[in-house]
Coordinates of C-alpha atoms and ligand atoms in Angstrom, one line a residue:
M1 CA 28.5 52.9 -32.8
T2 CA 27.8 56.5 -33.9
Q3 CA 27.2 57.7 -37.1
A4 CA 30.5 59.4 -37.3
Q5 CA 32.1 56.4 -36.3
T6 CA 30.9 54.7 -39.0
Q7 CA 31.4 57.1 -41.5
A8 CA 35.1 57.6 -40.6
P9 CA 36.7 56.5 -43.7
L10 CA 39.1 53.5 -43.7
I11 CA 43.1 54.6 -43.6
D12 CA 45.5 52.1 -43.4
P13 CA 49.0 52.5 -41.3
F14 CA 50.1 53.9 -44.8
A15 CA 47.9 56.6 -45.1
R16 CA 46.1 54.9 -48.3
S17 CA 42.6 55.5 -48.0
I18 CA 41.3 51.9 -48.8
D19 CA 37.9 52.3 -50.9
Y20 CA 37.9 49.3 -53.2
L21 CA 36.6 46.1 -52.3
R22 CA 37.0 43.1 -54.1
V23 CA 34.6 40.3 -53.6
S24 CA 34.9 36.8 -54.8
V25 CA 31.4 35.3 -54.6
T26 CA 32.7 31.6 -55.5
D27 CA 36.2 29.4 -55.8
R28 CA 34.2 27.5 -58.7
C29 CA 34.7 28.3 -62.4
D30 CA 33.9 26.7 -66.1
F31 CA 37.7 27.2 -66.6
R32 CA 40.7 25.6 -65.8
C33 CA 43.2 28.1 -66.8
V34 CA 46.7 26.9 -66.9
Y35 CA 48.0 29.9 -64.9
C36 CA 45.5 29.8 -62.3
M37 CA 44.0 26.3 -61.6
S38 CA 45.0 22.6 -61.9
E39 CA 42.9 20.6 -63.6
T40 CA 42.1 18.6 -60.5
M41 CA 41.1 21.5 -58.5
N42 CA 39.2 21.0 -55.2
F43 CA 36.3 23.2 -54.6
L44 CA 35.3 24.0 -50.9
P45 CA 31.8 22.5 -49.7
K46 CA 29.2 24.7 -50.4
A47 CA 28.5 25.1 -46.6
E48 CA 31.7 26.7 -46.4
L49 CA 30.5 29.9 -48.7
L50 CA 28.8 32.8 -47.2
S51 CA 25.6 32.7 -48.3
L52 CA 24.3 35.7 -50.8
E53 CA 22.6 37.3 -47.8
E54 CA 25.6 37.3 -45.7
L55 CA 27.6 38.8 -48.8
D56 CA 24.5 41.5 -49.1
R57 CA 25.5 42.3 -45.3
L58 CA 29.1 41.8 -45.4
S59 CA 29.6 44.4 -48.3
S60 CA 26.8 46.7 -47.3
A61 CA 29.1 47.2 -44.3
F62 CA 32.0 48.0 -46.0
I63 CA 30.1 50.8 -48.1
S64 CA 28.7 51.9 -44.7
L65 CA 32.7 52.3 -44.3
G66 CA 33.6 54.5 -47.5
V67 CA 34.0 52.1 -49.8
K68 CA 33.0 53.2 -53.3
K69 CA 34.0 50.9 -55.8
L70 CA 32.8 46.9 -55.5
R71 CA 34.6 44.6 -58.2
I72 CA 32.8 41.1 -58.4
T73 CA 34.9 38.1 -58.9
G74 CA 35.9 34.7 -58.0
G75 CA 36.2 31.8 -59.4
E76 CA 34.0 32.9 -62.2
P77 CA 31.2 34.9 -60.6
L78 CA 28.3 34.5 -63.1
V79 CA 28.4 30.7 -62.7
R80 CA 27.8 31.4 -58.8
K81 CA 24.3 30.5 -58.2
G82 CA 21.2 32.8 -57.9
I83 CA 24.2 35.6 -58.5
M84 CA 21.7 38.2 -60.3
T85 CA 20.0 38.1 -56.7
Y86 CA 23.1 39.8 -55.4
F87 CA 23.9 42.5 -58.1
E88 CA 20.2 43.4 -57.9
A89 CA 20.7 44.2 -54.2
M90 CA 24.1 46.2 -54.7
S91 CA 22.3 48.3 -57.2
R92 CA 20.7 50.0 -54.3
H93 CA 23.9 51.3 -53.0
L94 CA 24.2 52.9 -56.6
A95 CA 20.8 54.2 -56.5
S96 CA 21.5 55.8 -52.9
G97 CA 25.0 57.6 -54.5
A98 CA 26.8 55.7 -51.5
L99 CA 28.3 53.7 -54.1
R100 CA 30.2 54.9 -56.9
E101 CA 30.7 51.7 -58.9
L102 CA 29.6 48.3 -59.1
T103 CA 31.6 46.1 -62.0
L104 CA 33.0 42.4 -62.5
T105 CA 35.9 40.3 -63.9
T106 CA 34.6 37.5 -65.9
N107 CA 36.0 35.1 -68.3
G108 CA 33.1 35.8 -70.3
S109 CA 31.0 32.5 -70.8
Q110 CA 27.7 33.6 -69.0
L111 CA 27.7 37.4 -70.5
A112 CA 25.1 36.0 -73.4
K113 CA 22.5 35.3 -70.1
Y114 CA 23.4 38.2 -67.7
A115 CA 25.3 40.7 -70.2
Q116 CA 21.7 42.6 -70.2
D117 CA 20.7 41.8 -66.1
L118 CA 24.1 43.2 -65.5
A119 CA 23.4 46.3 -67.3
D120 CA 19.6 46.7 -65.4
C121 CA 21.6 46.7 -62.1
G122 CA 23.6 49.7 -62.9
V123 CA 26.8 48.0 -63.9
K124 CA 28.7 50.0 -66.3
R125 CA 32.0 48.6 -67.3
I126 CA 33.4 45.3 -67.1
N127 CA 37.0 43.7 -67.4
V128 CA 36.6 40.2 -69.5
S129 CA 39.7 38.3 -69.4
L130 CA 41.3 37.2 -72.9
D131 CA 44.6 35.9 -73.3
T132 CA 44.2 35.0 -77.0
L133 CA 42.0 35.2 -79.8
D134 CA 43.1 32.1 -81.3
D135 CA 40.7 29.3 -80.7
A136 CA 43.3 26.5 -80.4
K137 CA 44.9 28.4 -77.8
F138 CA 42.5 29.5 -76.0
K139 CA 41.5 25.7 -75.6
A140 CA 45.0 25.1 -74.6
I141 CA 44.9 28.2 -72.1
T142 CA 41.6 27.7 -70.4
R143 CA 41.6 24.1 -71.0
W144 CA 37.8 23.7 -70.9
G145 CA 36.7 27.0 -72.2
R146 CA 35.3 27.2 -75.7
F147 CA 36.1 30.6 -77.3
S148 CA 33.0 31.2 -79.7
Q149 CA 31.0 31.1 -76.5
V150 CA 33.3 33.8 -75.0
M151 CA 32.6 36.2 -78.4
E152 CA 28.8 35.1 -77.9
G153 CA 29.3 36.9 -74.5
V154 CA 31.4 39.9 -75.7
E155 CA 28.9 40.7 -78.3
A156 CA 26.0 40.5 -75.7
A157 CA 27.4 43.0 -73.4
V158 CA 28.3 45.7 -76.3
T159 CA 24.6 45.1 -77.2
A160 CA 23.4 45.7 -73.5
G161 CA 25.9 49.0 -73.4
L162 CA 28.4 47.8 -71.4
S163 CA 32.2 49.3 -71.4
I164 CA 34.6 46.5 -71.8
K165 CA 38.2 46.4 -70.6
I166 CA 39.9 43.1 -72.0
N167 CA 42.5 41.6 -69.7
A168 CA 45.3 39.2 -70.7
V169 CA 47.8 37.8 -68.8
A170 CA 51.3 37.9 -70.8
L171 CA 52.4 34.7 -71.4
K172 CA 55.7 33.6 -73.0
G173 CA 55.5 31.1 -75.7
T174 CA 51.7 31.5 -75.7
N175 CA 50.5 34.4 -76.5
D176 CA 53.4 36.7 -77.4
S177 CA 53.1 36.7 -81.3
E178 CA 49.4 37.9 -80.6
I179 CA 49.9 41.0 -78.8
H180 CA 49.6 43.5 -81.8
D181 CA 46.2 41.9 -83.2
M182 CA 45.0 42.3 -79.5
V183 CA 46.2 45.8 -79.5
A184 CA 44.0 46.1 -83.5
W185 CA 41.6 44.2 -82.3
C186 CA 40.6 46.2 -78.9
G187 CA 41.4 49.5 -80.9
A188 CA 38.8 48.4 -84.0
R189 CA 36.0 47.3 -80.9
G190 CA 36.4 50.2 -78.9
F191 CA 37.7 47.9 -76.0
D192 CA 40.4 48.7 -73.4
L193 CA 43.2 46.4 -73.2
T194 CA 44.9 45.2 -70.1
F195 CA 48.5 43.4 -69.9
I196 CA 49.0 41.8 -66.9
E197 CA 52.1 40.2 -65.4
V198 CA 51.7 35.9 -64.3
M199 CA 52.0 36.2 -60.7
P200 CA 53.3 33.2 -58.2
M201 CA 49.6 32.3 -57.0
G202 CA 49.1 28.5 -56.1
D203 CA 51.5 26.1 -56.4
M204 CA 52.3 25.2 -60.1
G205 CA 56.2 24.4 -60.0
E206 CA 58.5 27.2 -60.2
E207 CA 59.4 25.7 -63.8
M208 CA 56.4 26.5 -65.2
R209 CA 55.8 30.2 -63.7
L210 CA 59.5 30.7 -64.9
D211 CA 59.0 29.5 -68.4
Q212 CA 55.3 31.4 -68.4
Y213 CA 56.8 35.0 -67.1
W214 CA 56.6 37.8 -69.8
P215 CA 57.8 41.0 -68.0
L216 CA 55.6 43.8 -69.6
S217 CA 58.7 46.2 -70.0
D218 CA 59.7 43.9 -72.6
V219 CA 55.6 43.4 -73.8
R220 CA 55.7 47.4 -74.2
A221 CA 59.2 47.3 -76.0
E222 CA 57.7 45.3 -78.3
L223 CA 54.5 46.7 -79.1
A224 CA 56.1 50.0 -79.3
R225 CA 57.7 48.7 -82.8
R226 CA 54.5 48.8 -84.3
W227 CA 52.4 51.5 -82.3
T228 CA 52.8 54.9 -81.3
L229 CA 52.2 54.8 -77.3
T230 CA 52.0 58.1 -75.2
D231 CA 51.7 57.6 -71.7
I232 CA 48.6 59.0 -69.9
A233 CA 47.1 60.1 -66.5
L234 CA 44.3 57.5 -66.5
N235 CA 43.3 56.3 -62.7
T236 CA 40.5 54.2 -63.2
G237 CA 41.1 52.9 -59.4
G238 CA 43.1 50.0 -60.3
P239 CA 47.0 49.0 -60.3
A240 CA 47.2 49.7 -64.0
R241 CA 49.4 52.4 -65.7
Y242 CA 47.9 53.5 -69.4
V243 CA 49.2 54.3 -72.3
Q244 CA 47.2 55.8 -75.4
V245 CA 47.7 54.1 -78.8
A246 CA 47.7 56.6 -81.7
E247 CA 47.0 54.5 -84.5
T248 CA 43.6 53.3 -82.9
G249 CA 42.8 56.0 -80.4
G250 CA 42.3 52.9 -77.6
R251 CA 44.0 52.5 -74.3
I252 CA 46.8 50.0 -73.2
G253 CA 47.0 48.8 -69.4
F254 CA 50.0 47.4 -67.8
I255 CA 49.7 45.7 -64.8
T256 CA 53.3 44.8 -63.2
P257 CA 53.2 43.4 -60.1
L258 CA 56.5 41.9 -60.7
T259 CA 58.4 44.4 -62.6
H260 CA 56.9 47.6 -61.0
N261 CA 55.5 47.5 -57.7
F262 CA 52.5 49.3 -57.1
C263 CA 51.7 48.9 -53.8
E264 CA 52.3 52.3 -52.8
S265 CA 48.7 53.6 -54.1
C266 CA 47.1 50.3 -53.2
N267 CA 43.7 51.5 -52.3
R268 CA 41.7 48.0 -52.2
V269 CA 41.2 44.6 -50.0
R270 CA 39.8 41.4 -51.1
L271 CA 37.1 39.3 -49.6
T272 CA 37.2 35.4 -50.2
C273 CA 33.6 33.5 -50.9
T274 CA 34.4 32.1 -47.6
G275 CA 34.0 35.9 -45.7
Q276 CA 38.3 36.3 -45.1
L277 CA 39.5 39.5 -45.7
Y278 CA 42.8 39.8 -47.4
M279 CA 44.7 42.9 -46.8
C280 CA 47.1 42.1 -49.9
L281 CA 47.2 39.8 -52.4
G282 CA 50.6 38.8 -51.9
Q283 CA 50.8 38.0 -48.0
E284 CA 49.3 35.4 -45.8
D285 CA 47.4 37.5 -43.1
D286 CA 43.6 37.4 -43.0
A287 CA 40.7 38.7 -41.0
D288 CA 37.9 36.4 -40.8
L289 CA 34.6 38.4 -41.2
R290 CA 32.4 35.6 -41.5
A291 CA 33.0 34.4 -37.7
V292 CA 32.4 37.8 -37.0
L293 CA 29.4 38.1 -39.2
R294 CA 27.7 34.6 -38.0
A295 CA 28.1 35.7 -34.2
N296 CA 26.8 39.0 -34.3
P297 CA 23.4 39.9 -35.7
D298 CA 24.4 43.8 -35.0
N299 CA 27.0 45.1 -37.2
A300 CA 29.2 47.4 -34.7
P301 CA 31.5 44.3 -34.0
L302 CA 31.8 43.2 -37.7
Y303 CA 32.5 47.4 -38.3
A304 CA 35.3 46.8 -35.8
A305 CA 36.8 43.5 -37.3
I306 CA 37.2 45.8 -40.6
R307 CA 39.1 48.6 -39.3
N308 CA 41.0 46.1 -37.4
A309 CA 41.9 44.6 -40.2
I310 CA 43.0 47.5 -42.1
A311 CA 45.1 48.6 -39.5
R312 CA 47.1 45.7 -40.2
K313 CA 47.2 46.0 -44.1
P314 CA 50.9 45.5 -45.0
K315 CA 52.9 47.4 -46.9
G316 CA 53.2 45.3 -50.0
H317 CA 53.9 42.1 -51.7
D318 CA 57.1 40.5 -52.0
F319 CA 56.4 38.9 -55.4
D320 CA 60.1 38.4 -57.1
Y321 CA 61.2 36.4 -60.3
S322 CA 64.5 37.8 -60.3
R323 CA 67.7 35.4 -60.2
Q324 CA 65.6 32.9 -61.9
K325 CA 63.4 32.0 -58.5
V326 CA 60.1 32.8 -57.8
A327 CA 59.8 34.6 -54.6
G328 CA 57.1 35.4 -52.6
E329 CA 54.8 32.4 -53.6
M330 CA 51.3 32.3 -52.3
S331 CA 50.5 28.7 -51.5
R332 CA 46.4 29.9 -52.4
H333 CA 45.3 29.8 -55.8
M334 CA 44.0 33.2 -57.5
S335 CA 40.4 31.8 -57.7
H336 CA 39.9 31.3 -53.5
T337 CA 41.5 35.0 -53.3
G338 CA 39.6 36.7 -56.1
G339 CA 41.7 38.1 -58.9
Ligands
SAM401 N1 37.2 34.0 -63.7 C1 37.6 35.6 -63.8 C2 38.4 35.9 -64.7 O1 39.3 34.8 -65.3 O2 38.1 36.9 -65.6 C3 37.2 36.2 -62.0 C4 38.3 35.5 -61.7 S1 39.9 35.5 -62.2 C5 41.2 34.7 -61.0 C6 40.6 37.0 -62.1 C7 41.8 37.5 -63.3 O3 43.0 37.0 -62.6 C8 41.9 37.1 -64.4 O4 42.1 38.3 -65.3 C9 42.8 35.9 -64.6 O5 43.5 36.0 -66.0 C10 43.8 36.5 -63.7 N2 44.7 35.2 -63.0 C11 44.5 34.2 -62.9 N3 45.7 33.5 -62.2 C12 46.4 34.5 -62.6 C13 48.0 34.6 -62.1 N4 48.5 33.5 -61.6 N5 48.9 35.7 -62.3 C14 48.1 36.8 -63.3 N6 46.6 36.8 -63.3 C15 46.2 35.6 -62.7
SF4_402 FE1 38.5 30.6 -64.0 FE2 39.2 33.3 -64.2 FE3 41.0 30.9 -62.9 FE4 40.6 31.1 -65.6 S1 41.4 32.7 -64.7 S2 40.4 29.4 -64.2 S3 38.4 31.6 -66.0 S4 38.9 32.1 -62.4

């Protein structure tokens, strides 16, 4: 393969440039959030997982093809044994300028241990998933999580100089009474805050999904009763739309896969911990890059397989809860595809 072929950018059939890869490094997690996992999850045998070296080779192949932003996720990425070896490996692409941003989404449980190492690898900002500031509710949502441990992790991240964005899934009947407190807390701490609509990933039962679902149009209307919100044109390379909060100076993002479809500007694809590439979170089609990787020591077939997959990227997802039915549900869990 010539240099020019390697460097032609990844463009999908809808003329969207794909420069953002989310990499799930494990399907395992130390929490069991009610909207994400069942309490008794079956995890993949370790042999199925890409090794850290394979993760490096695959991620580096995407970077050679023009990926500029890498988000590491899971499962809980920081419970993967030896994960810092992978972050260290990816930091070479930051140093060379090939990669613009290396980041992760984490539940925060291991941040006290790893925040400084992450910063040393060139990670500048992280997403911490936190749906509530209430100890008892936190236990109810995460089943196995400890709120104080996450708070220690958040403090360690602040000390390490990492910028923090809090991700909160809007859950009717659970954290609806707390959204103002979360805006105030994030504003005071200088953290961005993003609300997410609960998506039908993994078979959790239709009734539970519909009970949990709180459209962000309603969340925004509730927030506007107390805070002065102004739309801003911030683009962090993800799907959120942002407002500025006049009273705190902070920012709030809204990720609305259900009430407002953002697929037209989608710039990302997702790699599972077993090397399957999903071109869309909400569609079943995938490409088995692990098979190509393991069959070929040379990268040319891998580049071709990635380009073939991008050429199949669909226009968008079909999630829909209108008519009081869950439509577009994906059988796989969010922890498999990577959030
Ligand atoms: N364990 C890490 C964490 O919780 O941040 C990373 C993986 S987790 C799957 C990534 C994100 O997906 C989290 O912010 C989580 O709240 C979100 N998530 C999980 N299941 C979801 C669902 N069904 N709908 C919407 N968001 C979901
Ligand atoms: Fe684990 Fe994250 Fe899923 Fe919660 S949302 S169970 S922390 S992978």
